[in-house]
Amino acid sequence: MKVIIMGCGRVGAQLASLLDAEGHDVIALDTDSYSFRRLPQEFKGTALVGNGLEEDTLKKAGIEDADAFVAVTEGDNRNVMAAQMAQKIFNVPKVLCRIYDPLRRDLYTILGLEALSPTTIFAELLKEKLES
């Protein structure tokens, strides 16, 4: 599976590492090359500097034949915008995005994006731990 991951922070780098180790074709995309320090030395994928909100950058990353796109930058707006571009313009079959704000996540889900809120997920985990 060819996967483009926009945002190479802790989550993006960890996901890239996991998928790369399983043999997937992984492209890590970030506006800051310093972010790629989080990728392991054995990473065999591609680390690409660029803005994932620009069509030319996404094409350079190979979005036109990507199987999946994941937006995990620190900005909800950036993630939503890039996810919509991947889904609506480039017809990427699987698109996921991180949305910190649970209310906005619900809205974007209604609009057809597969959005995950780490705020909601972690709160639910903490609640389960408290109740166990």
PDB file of N, CA and C in Angstrom, residues 4-101:
ATOM      1  N   ILE A   4       0.690   8.265   1.984  1.00  0.00           N
ATOM      2  CA  ILE A   4       1.294   9.577   2.200  1.00  0.00           C
ATOM      3  C   ILE A   4       0.854  10.059   3.578  1.00  0.00           C
ATOM      4  N   ILE A   5       1.831  10.439   4.387  1.00  0.00           N
ATOM      5  CA  ILE A   5       1.549  10.947   5.727  1.00  0.00           C
ATOM      6  C   ILE A   5       1.975  12.405   5.774  1.00  0.00           C
ATOM      7  N   MET A   6       1.003  13.292   5.939  1.00  0.00           N
ATOM      8  CA  MET A   6       1.312  14.719   6.022  1.00  0.00           C
ATOM      9  C   MET A   6       1.467  15.087   7.491  1.00  0.00           C
ATOM     10  N   GLY A   7       2.668  15.510   7.853  1.00  0.00           N
ATOM     11  CA  GLY A   7       2.974  15.836   9.240  1.00  0.00           C
ATOM     12  C   GLY A   7       3.873  14.756   9.818  1.00  0.00           C
ATOM     13  N   CYS A   8       5.111  15.143  10.103  1.00  0.00           N
ATOM     14  CA  CYS A   8       6.059  14.154  10.629  1.00  0.00           C
ATOM     15  C   CYS A   8       6.435  14.494  12.071  1.00  0.00           C
ATOM     16  N   GLY A   9       5.408  14.775  12.851  1.00  0.00           N
ATOM     17  CA  GLY A   9       5.605  14.936  14.290  1.00  0.00           C
ATOM     18  C   GLY A   9       5.688  13.553  14.914  1.00  0.00           C
ATOM     19  N   ARG A  10       5.417  13.479  16.190  1.00  0.00           N
ATOM     20  CA  ARG A  10       5.537  12.187  16.884  1.00  0.00           C
ATOM     21  C   ARG A  10       4.597  11.133  16.305  1.00  0.00           C
ATOM     22  N   VAL A  11       3.353  11.516  16.074  1.00  0.00           N
ATOM     23  CA  VAL A  11       2.376  10.546  15.550  1.00  0.00           C
ATOM     24  C   VAL A  11       2.697  10.184  14.106  1.00  0.00           C
ATOM     25  N   GLY A  12       2.951  11.178  13.285  1.00  0.00           N
ATOM     26  CA  GLY A  12       3.248  10.913  11.882  1.00  0.00           C
ATOM     27  C   GLY A  12       4.489  10.054  11.716  1.00  0.00           C
ATOM     28  N   ALA A  13       5.533  10.371  12.466  1.00  0.00           N
ATOM     29  CA  ALA A  13       6.774   9.595  12.376  1.00  0.00           C
ATOM     30  C   ALA A  13       6.570   8.171  12.884  1.00  0.00           C
ATOM     31  N   GLN A  14       5.802   8.022  13.948  1.00  0.00           N
ATOM     32  CA  GLN A  14       5.543   6.678  14.480  1.00  0.00           C
ATOM     33  C   GLN A  14       4.745   5.853  13.479  1.00  0.00           C
ATOM     34  N   LEU A  15       3.712   6.456  12.902  1.00  0.00           N
ATOM     35  CA  LEU A  15       2.912   5.748  11.896  1.00  0.00           C
ATOM     36  C   LEU A  15       3.767   5.385  10.684  1.00  0.00           C
ATOM     37  N   ALA A  16       4.576   6.327  10.225  1.00  0.00           N
ATOM     38  CA  ALA A  16       5.463   6.053   9.077  1.00  0.00           C
ATOM     39  C   ALA A  16       6.399   4.892   9.390  1.00  0.00           C
ATOM     40  N   SER A  17       6.933   4.876  10.579  1.00  0.00           N
ATOM     41  CA  SER A  17       7.850   3.812  10.989  1.00  0.00           C
ATOM     42  C   SER A  17       7.153   2.447  11.011  1.00  0.00           C
ATOM     43  N   LEU A  18       5.953   2.416  11.573  1.00  0.00           N
ATOM     44  CA  LEU A  18       5.195   1.157  11.658  1.00  0.00           C
ATOM     45  C   LEU A  18       4.852   0.612  10.268  1.00  0.00           C
ATOM     46  N   LEU A  19       4.363   1.484   9.402  1.00  0.00           N
ATOM     47  CA  LEU A  19       3.971   1.046   8.061  1.00  0.00           C
ATOM     48  C   LEU A  19       5.190   0.652   7.229  1.00  0.00           C
ATOM     49  N   ASP A  20       6.267   1.413   7.363  1.00  0.00           N
ATOM     50  CA  ASP A  20       7.501   1.104   6.644  1.00  0.00           C
ATOM     51  C   ASP A  20       8.039  -0.267   7.062  1.00  0.00           C
ATOM     52  N   ALA A  21       8.001  -0.540   8.343  1.00  0.00           N
ATOM     53  CA  ALA A  21       8.494  -1.824   8.852  1.00  0.00           C
ATOM     54  C   ALA A  21       7.683  -2.997   8.305  1.00  0.00           C
ATOM     55  N   GLU A  22       6.426  -2.730   7.939  1.00  0.00           N
ATOM     56  CA  GLU A  22       5.571  -3.777   7.368  1.00  0.00           C
ATOM     57  C   GLU A  22       5.708  -3.863   5.851  1.00  0.00           C
ATOM     58  N   GLY A  23       6.570  -3.037   5.276  1.00  0.00           N
ATOM     59  CA  GLY A  23       6.833  -3.121   3.846  1.00  0.00           C
ATOM     60  C   GLY A  23       6.004  -2.219   2.961  1.00  0.00           C
ATOM     61  N   HIS A  24       5.256  -1.305   3.558  1.00  0.00           N
ATOM     62  CA  HIS A  24       4.449  -0.387   2.758  1.00  0.00           C
ATOM     63  C   HIS A  24       5.334   0.705   2.159  1.00  0.00           C
ATOM     64  N   ASP A  25       4.852   1.295   1.080  1.00  0.00           N
ATOM     65  CA  ASP A  25       5.532   2.418   0.435  1.00  0.00           C
ATOM     66  C   ASP A  25       5.056   3.685   1.142  1.00  0.00           C
ATOM     67  N   VAL A  26       5.930   4.278   1.948  1.00  0.00           N
ATOM     68  CA  VAL A  26       5.539   5.394   2.808  1.00  0.00           C
ATOM     69  C   VAL A  26       6.247   6.676   2.369  1.00  0.00           C
ATOM     70  N   ILE A  27       5.451   7.736   2.233  1.00  0.00           N
ATOM     71  CA  ILE A  27       5.996   9.057   1.945  1.00  0.00           C
ATOM     72  C   ILE A  27       5.627   9.952   3.120  1.00  0.00           C
ATOM     73  N   ALA A  28       6.636  10.418   3.838  1.00  0.00           N
ATOM     74  CA  ALA A  28       6.422  11.348   4.950  1.00  0.00           C
ATOM     75  C   ALA A  28       6.610  12.755   4.398  1.00  0.00           C
ATOM     76  N   LEU A  29       5.603  13.594   4.594  1.00  0.00           N
ATOM     77  CA  LEU A  29       5.598  14.941   4.040  1.00  0.00           C
ATOM     78  C   LEU A  29       5.508  15.947   5.180  1.00  0.00           C
ATOM     79  N   ASP A  30       6.411  16.916   5.178  1.00  0.00           N
ATOM     80  CA  ASP A  30       6.392  17.939   6.227  1.00  0.00           C
ATOM     81  C   ASP A  30       6.997  19.222   5.672  1.00  0.00           C
ATOM     82  N   THR A  31       6.574  20.347   6.234  1.00  0.00           N
ATOM     83  CA  THR A  31       7.122  21.629   5.785  1.00  0.00           C
ATOM     84  C   THR A  31       8.504  21.895   6.368  1.00  0.00           C
ATOM     85  N   ASP A  32       8.877  21.152   7.401  1.00  0.00           N
ATOM     86  CA  ASP A  32      10.141  21.371   8.099  1.00  0.00           C
ATOM     87  C   ASP A  32      10.999  20.105   8.052  1.00  0.00           C
ATOM     88  N   SER A  33      12.121  20.171   7.376  1.00  0.00           N
ATOM     89  CA  SER A  33      12.985  18.986   7.258  1.00  0.00           C
ATOM     90  C   SER A  33      13.484  18.482   8.614  1.00  0.00           C
ATOM     91  N   TYR A  34      13.543  19.362   9.605  1.00  0.00           N
ATOM     92  CA  TYR A  34      14.004  18.951  10.942  1.00  0.00           C
ATOM     93  C   TYR A  34      13.063  17.893  11.547  1.00  0.00           C
ATOM     94  N   SER A  35      11.813  17.902  11.106  1.00  0.00           N
ATOM     95  CA  SER A  35      10.846  16.921  11.625  1.00  0.00           C
ATOM     96  C   SER A  35      11.231  15.482  11.288  1.00  0.00           C
ATOM     97  N   PHE A  36      11.979  15.313  10.229  1.00  0.00           N
ATOM     98  CA  PHE A  36      12.324  13.956   9.799  1.00  0.00           C
ATOM     99  C   PHE A  36      13.331  13.280  10.734  1.00  0.00           C
ATOM    100  N   ARG A  37      13.880  14.028  11.692  1.00  0.00           N
ATOM    101  CA  ARG A  37      14.796  13.427  12.672  1.00  0.00           C
ATOM    102  C   ARG A  37      14.080  12.341  13.495  1.00  0.00           C
ATOM    103  N   ARG A  38      12.763  12.404  13.512  1.00  0.00           N
ATOM    104  CA  ARG A  38      11.986  11.428  14.285  1.00  0.00           C
ATOM    105  C   ARG A  38      11.861  10.080  13.571  1.00  0.00           C
ATOM    106  N   LEU A  39      12.163  10.061  12.294  1.00  0.00           N
ATOM    107  CA  LEU A  39      12.103   8.792  11.560  1.00  0.00           C
ATOM    108  C   LEU A  39      13.311   7.935  11.948  1.00  0.00           C
ATOM    109  N   PRO A  40      13.115   6.641  12.072  1.00  0.00           N
ATOM    110  CA  PRO A  40      14.252   5.780  12.437  1.00  0.00           C
ATOM    111  C   PRO A  40      15.280   5.711  11.305  1.00  0.00           C
ATOM    112  N   GLN A  41      16.509   5.426  11.647  1.00  0.00           N
ATOM    113  CA  GLN A  41      17.577   5.349  10.648  1.00  0.00           C
ATOM    114  C   GLN A  41      17.275   4.311   9.573  1.00  0.00           C
ATOM    115  N   GLU A  42      16.571   3.244   9.954  1.00  0.00           N
ATOM    116  CA  GLU A  42      16.286   2.167   9.010  1.00  0.00           C
ATOM    117  C   GLU A  42      15.072   2.464   8.119  1.00  0.00           C
ATOM    118  N   PHE A  43      14.486   3.650   8.250  1.00  0.00           N
ATOM    119  CA  PHE A  43      13.330   4.028   7.433  1.00  0.00           C
ATOM    120  C   PHE A  43      13.695   3.977   5.948  1.00  0.00           C
ATOM    121  N   LYS A  44      12.927   3.225   5.172  1.00  0.00           N
ATOM    122  CA  LYS A  44      13.225   3.040   3.750  1.00  0.00           C
ATOM    123  C   LYS A  44      12.298   3.863   2.849  1.00  0.00           C
ATOM    124  N   GLY A  45      11.362   4.579   3.467  1.00  0.00           N
ATOM    125  CA  GLY A  45      10.424   5.386   2.701  1.00  0.00           C
ATOM    126  C   GLY A  45      11.049   6.686   2.232  1.00  0.00           C
ATOM    127  N   THR A  46      10.190   7.592   1.818  1.00  0.00           N
ATOM    128  CA  THR A  46      10.626   8.887   1.311  1.00  0.00           C
ATOM    129  C   THR A  46      10.249   9.980   2.300  1.00  0.00           C
ATOM    130  N   ALA A  47      11.198  10.848   2.596  1.00  0.00           N
ATOM    131  CA  ALA A  47      10.933  12.039   3.412  1.00  0.00           C
ATOM    132  C   ALA A  47      10.955  13.229   2.470  1.00  0.00           C
ATOM    133  N   LEU A  48       9.826  13.892   2.345  1.00  0.00           N
ATOM    134  CA  LEU A  48       9.679  14.970   1.366  1.00  0.00           C
ATOM    135  C   LEU A  48       9.309  16.275   2.067  1.00  0.00           C
ATOM    136  N   VAL A  49      10.095  17.314   1.817  1.00  0.00           N
ATOM    137  CA  VAL A  49       9.791  18.636   2.363  1.00  0.00           C
ATOM    138  C   VAL A  49       8.817  19.328   1.429  1.00  0.00           C
ATOM    139  N   GLY A  50       7.724  19.820   1.988  1.00  0.00           N
ATOM    140  CA  GLY A  50       6.753  20.527   1.171  1.00  0.00           C
ATOM    141  C   GLY A  50       5.465  20.777   1.929  1.00  0.00           C
ATOM    142  N   ASN A  51       4.642  21.622   1.355  1.00  0.00           N
ATOM    143  CA  ASN A  51       3.364  21.989   1.944  1.00  0.00           C
ATOM    144  C   ASN A  51       2.269  21.098   1.362  1.00  0.00           C
ATOM    145  N   GLY A  52       1.664  20.296   2.182  1.00  0.00           N
ATOM    146  CA  GLY A  52       0.635  19.369   1.743  1.00  0.00           C
ATOM    147  C   GLY A  52      -0.667  20.036   1.331  1.00  0.00           C
ATOM    148  N   LEU A  53      -0.724  21.342   1.412  1.00  0.00           N
ATOM    149  CA  LEU A  53      -1.907  22.063   0.929  1.00  0.00           C
ATOM    150  C   LEU A  53      -1.717  22.535  -0.507  1.00  0.00           C
ATOM    151  N   GLU A  54      -0.562  22.233  -1.068  1.00  0.00           N
ATOM    152  CA  GLU A  54      -0.284  22.639  -2.450  1.00  0.00           C
ATOM    153  C   GLU A  54      -0.384  21.417  -3.364  1.00  0.00           C
ATOM    154  N   GLU A  55      -1.174  21.555  -4.422  1.00  0.00           N
ATOM    155  CA  GLU A  55      -1.386  20.434  -5.335  1.00  0.00           C
ATOM    156  C   GLU A  55      -0.073  19.921  -5.927  1.00  0.00           C
ATOM    157  N   ASP A  56       0.818  20.830  -6.281  1.00  0.00           N
ATOM    158  CA  ASP A  56       2.094  20.405  -6.871  1.00  0.00           C
ATOM    159  C   ASP A  56       2.894  19.538  -5.901  1.00  0.00           C
ATOM    160  N   THR A  57       2.870  19.903  -4.635  1.00  0.00           N
ATOM    161  CA  THR A  57       3.582  19.116  -3.625  1.00  0.00           C
ATOM    162  C   THR A  57       2.945  17.736  -3.482  1.00  0.00           C
ATOM    163  N   LEU A  58       1.629  17.718  -3.469  1.00  0.00           N
ATOM    164  CA  LEU A  58       0.943  16.425  -3.336  1.00  0.00           C
ATOM    165  C   LEU A  58       1.228  15.534  -4.548  1.00  0.00           C
ATOM    166  N   LYS A  59       1.268  16.139  -5.737  1.00  0.00           N
ATOM    167  CA  LYS A  59       1.593  15.357  -6.936  1.00  0.00           C
ATOM    168  C   LYS A  59       3.025  14.845  -6.867  1.00  0.00           C
ATOM    169  N   LYS A  60       3.933  15.677  -6.374  1.00  0.00           N
ATOM    170  CA  LYS A  60       5.332  15.263  -6.229  1.00  0.00           C
ATOM    171  C   LYS A  60       5.440  14.093  -5.245  1.00  0.00           C
ATOM    172  N   ALA A  61       4.556  14.090  -4.251  1.00  0.00           N
ATOM    173  CA  ALA A  61       4.546  12.995  -3.279  1.00  0.00           C
ATOM    174  C   ALA A  61       3.934  11.725  -3.862  1.00  0.00           C
ATOM    175  N   GLY A  62       3.266  11.871  -5.002  1.00  0.00           N
ATOM    176  CA  GLY A  62       2.675  10.695  -5.639  1.00  0.00           C
ATOM    177  C   GLY A  62       1.231  10.441  -5.268  1.00  0.00           C
ATOM    178  N   ILE A  63       0.519  11.507  -4.940  1.00  0.00           N
ATOM    179  CA  ILE A  63      -0.857  11.319  -4.474  1.00  0.00           C
ATOM    180  C   ILE A  63      -1.770  10.726  -5.546  1.00  0.00           C
ATOM    181  N   GLU A  64      -1.425  10.917  -6.810  1.00  0.00           N
ATOM    182  CA  GLU A  64      -2.310  10.448  -7.880  1.00  0.00           C
ATOM    183  C   GLU A  64      -2.433   8.923  -7.930  1.00  0.00           C
ATOM    184  N   ASP A  65      -1.470   8.222  -7.352  1.00  0.00           N
ATOM    185  CA  ASP A  65      -1.607   6.766  -7.279  1.00  0.00           C
ATOM    186  C   ASP A  65      -1.453   6.247  -5.846  1.00  0.00           C
ATOM    187  N   ALA A  66      -1.746   7.122  -4.884  1.00  0.00           N
ATOM    188  CA  ALA A  66      -1.678   6.711  -3.481  1.00  0.00           C
ATOM    189  C   ALA A  66      -2.910   5.888  -3.097  1.00  0.00           C
ATOM    190  N   ASP A  67      -2.705   4.955  -2.213  1.00  0.00           N
ATOM    191  CA  ASP A  67      -3.812   4.153  -1.687  1.00  0.00           C
ATOM    192  C   ASP A  67      -4.427   4.794  -0.445  1.00  0.00           C
ATOM    193  N   ALA A  68      -3.606   5.586   0.246  1.00  0.00           N
ATOM    194  CA  ALA A  68      -4.097   6.192   1.481  1.00  0.00           C
ATOM    195  C   ALA A  68      -3.370   7.511   1.748  1.00  0.00           C
ATOM    196  N   PHE A  69      -4.075   8.395   2.435  1.00  0.00           N
ATOM    197  CA  PHE A  69      -3.518   9.689   2.831  1.00  0.00           C
ATOM    198  C   PHE A  69      -3.915   9.936   4.273  1.00  0.00           C
ATOM    199  N   VAL A  70      -2.944  10.338   5.084  1.00  0.00           N
ATOM    200  CA  VAL A  70      -3.204  10.601   6.492  1.00  0.00           C
ATOM    201  C   VAL A  70      -2.677  11.999   6.819  1.00  0.00           C
ATOM    202  N   ALA A  71      -3.531  12.852   7.368  1.00  0.00           N
ATOM    203  CA  ALA A  71      -3.128  14.211   7.742  1.00  0.00           C
ATOM    204  C   ALA A  71      -3.042  14.305   9.258  1.00  0.00           C
ATOM    205  N   VAL A  72      -1.826  14.470   9.760  1.00  0.00           N
ATOM    206  CA  VAL A  72      -1.622  14.523  11.217  1.00  0.00           C
ATOM    207  C   VAL A  72      -0.691  15.674  11.610  1.00  0.00           C
ATOM    208  N   THR A  73      -0.899  16.841  10.986  1.00  0.00           N
ATOM    209  CA  THR A  73      -0.132  18.005  11.423  1.00  0.00           C
ATOM    210  C   THR A  73      -0.720  18.485  12.750  1.00  0.00           C
ATOM    211  N   GLU A  74      -0.143  19.533  13.299  1.00  0.00           N
ATOM    212  CA  GLU A  74      -0.651  20.087  14.562  1.00  0.00           C
ATOM    213  C   GLU A  74      -1.905  20.945  14.357  1.00  0.00           C
ATOM    214  N   GLY A  75      -2.244  21.252  13.103  1.00  0.00           N
ATOM    215  CA  GLY A  75      -3.367  22.147  12.850  1.00  0.00           C
ATOM    216  C   GLY A  75      -4.588  21.438  12.307  1.00  0.00           C
ATOM    217  N   ASP A  76      -5.703  21.583  12.994  1.00  0.00           N
ATOM    218  CA  ASP A  76      -6.955  20.979  12.524  1.00  0.00           C
ATOM    219  C   ASP A  76      -7.328  21.487  11.133  1.00  0.00           C
ATOM    220  N   ASN A  77      -7.203  22.792  10.925  1.00  0.00           N
ATOM    221  CA  ASN A  77      -7.594  23.360   9.623  1.00  0.00           C
ATOM    222  C   ASN A  77      -6.746  22.802   8.490  1.00  0.00           C
ATOM    223  N   ARG A  78      -5.450  22.704   8.720  1.00  0.00           N
ATOM    224  CA  ARG A  78      -4.556  22.139   7.700  1.00  0.00           C
ATOM    225  C   ARG A  78      -4.935  20.690   7.406  1.00  0.00           C
ATOM    226  N   ASN A  79      -5.213  19.950   8.457  1.00  0.00           N
ATOM    227  CA  ASN A  79      -5.544  18.530   8.283  1.00  0.00           C
ATOM    228  C   ASN A  79      -6.840  18.358   7.495  1.00  0.00           C
ATOM    229  N   VAL A  80      -7.832  19.165   7.826  1.00  0.00           N
ATOM    230  CA  VAL A  80      -9.119  19.069   7.126  1.00  0.00           C
ATOM    231  C   VAL A  80      -8.963  19.449   5.659  1.00  0.00           C
ATOM    232  N   MET A  81      -8.258  20.539   5.428  1.00  0.00           N
ATOM    233  CA  MET A  81      -8.078  21.002   4.045  1.00  0.00           C
ATOM    234  C   MET A  81      -7.340  19.964   3.207  1.00  0.00           C
ATOM    235  N   ALA A  82      -6.253  19.456   3.725  1.00  0.00           N
ATOM    236  CA  ALA A  82      -5.469  18.467   2.980  1.00  0.00           C
ATOM    237  C   ALA A  82      -6.269  17.182   2.766  1.00  0.00           C
ATOM    238  N   ALA A  83      -7.003  16.771   3.776  1.00  0.00           N
ATOM    239  CA  ALA A  83      -7.808  15.550   3.657  1.00  0.00           C
ATOM    240  C   ALA A  83      -8.878  15.715   2.585  1.00  0.00           C
ATOM    241  N   GLN A  84      -9.495  16.887   2.544  1.00  0.00           N
ATOM    242  CA  GLN A  84     -10.507  17.135   1.521  1.00  0.00           C
ATOM    243  C   GLN A  84      -9.887  17.131   0.127  1.00  0.00           C
ATOM    244  N   MET A  85      -8.710  17.711  -0.007  1.00  0.00           N
ATOM    245  CA  MET A  85      -8.026  17.699  -1.306  1.00  0.00           C
ATOM    246  C   MET A  85      -7.731  16.264  -1.735  1.00  0.00           C
ATOM    247  N   ALA A  86      -7.220  15.471  -0.816  1.00  0.00           N
ATOM    248  CA  ALA A  86      -6.894  14.081  -1.137  1.00  0.00           C
ATOM    249  C   ALA A  86      -8.138  13.308  -1.557  1.00  0.00           C
ATOM    250  N   GLN A  87      -9.230  13.556  -0.829  1.00  0.00           N
ATOM    251  CA  GLN A  87     -10.473  12.827  -1.083  1.00  0.00           C
ATOM    252  C   GLN A  87     -11.202  13.332  -2.324  1.00  0.00           C
ATOM    253  N   LYS A  88     -11.358  14.630  -2.439  1.00  0.00           N
ATOM    254  CA  LYS A  88     -12.221  15.187  -3.484  1.00  0.00           C
ATOM    255  C   LYS A  88     -11.493  15.462  -4.806  1.00  0.00           C
ATOM    256  N   ILE A  89     -10.249  15.888  -4.748  1.00  0.00           N
ATOM    257  CA  ILE A  89      -9.522  16.226  -5.974  1.00  0.00           C
ATOM    258  C   ILE A  89      -8.777  15.015  -6.528  1.00  0.00           C
ATOM    259  N   PHE A  90      -8.119  14.276  -5.625  1.00  0.00           N
ATOM    260  CA  PHE A  90      -7.260  13.175  -6.085  1.00  0.00           C
ATOM    261  C   PHE A  90      -7.888  11.788  -5.913  1.00  0.00           C
ATOM    262  N   ASN A  91      -9.082  11.736  -5.341  1.00  0.00           N
ATOM    263  CA  ASN A  91      -9.813  10.465  -5.188  1.00  0.00           C
ATOM    264  C   ASN A  91      -8.988   9.365  -4.516  1.00  0.00           C
ATOM    265  N   VAL A  92      -8.245   9.725  -3.495  1.00  0.00           N
ATOM    266  CA  VAL A  92      -7.487   8.723  -2.741  1.00  0.00           C
ATOM    267  C   VAL A  92      -8.499   7.824  -2.018  1.00  0.00           C
ATOM    268  N   PRO A  93      -8.361   6.503  -2.166  1.00  0.00           N
ATOM    269  CA  PRO A  93      -9.373   5.599  -1.616  1.00  0.00           C
ATOM    270  C   PRO A  93      -9.565   5.668  -0.094  1.00  0.00           C
ATOM    271  N   LYS A  94      -8.477   5.867   0.653  1.00  0.00           N
ATOM    272  CA  LYS A  94      -8.587   5.898   2.123  1.00  0.00           C
ATOM    273  C   LYS A  94      -7.938   7.182   2.621  1.00  0.00           C
ATOM    274  N   VAL A  95      -8.727   8.021   3.281  1.00  0.00           N
ATOM    275  CA  VAL A  95      -8.224   9.300   3.787  1.00  0.00           C
ATOM    276  C   VAL A  95      -8.611   9.422   5.259  1.00  0.00           C
ATOM    277  N   LEU A  96      -7.620   9.709   6.077  1.00  0.00           N
ATOM    278  CA  LEU A  96      -7.845   9.893   7.510  1.00  0.00           C
ATOM    279  C   LEU A  96      -7.244  11.222   7.938  1.00  0.00           C
ATOM    280  N   CYS A  97      -7.874  11.862   8.919  1.00  0.00           N
ATOM    281  CA  CYS A  97      -7.265  13.082   9.450  1.00  0.00           C
ATOM    282  C   CYS A  97      -7.496  13.191  10.946  1.00  0.00           C
ATOM    283  N   ARG A  98      -6.538  13.839  11.594  1.00  0.00           N
ATOM    284  CA  ARG A  98      -6.625  14.071  13.046  1.00  0.00           C
ATOM    285  C   ARG A  98      -7.242  15.443  13.263  1.00  0.00           C
ATOM    286  N   ILE A  99      -8.249  15.472  14.140  1.00  0.00           N
ATOM    287  CA  ILE A  99      -8.895  16.720  14.520  1.00  0.00           C
ATOM    288  C   ILE A  99      -8.927  16.766  16.045  1.00  0.00           C
ATOM    289  N   TYR A 100      -8.203  17.702  16.620  1.00  0.00           N
ATOM    290  CA  TYR A 100      -8.149  17.791  18.089  1.00  0.00           C
ATOM    291  C   TYR A 100      -9.502  18.164  18.687  1.00  0.00           C
ATOM    292  N   ASP A 101     -10.210  19.072  18.049  1.00  0.00           N
ATOM    293  CA  ASP A 101     -11.471  19.584  18.590  1.00  0.00           C
ATOM    294  C   ASP A 101     -12.598  18.574  18.337  1.00  0.00           C
TER     295      ASP A 101
END
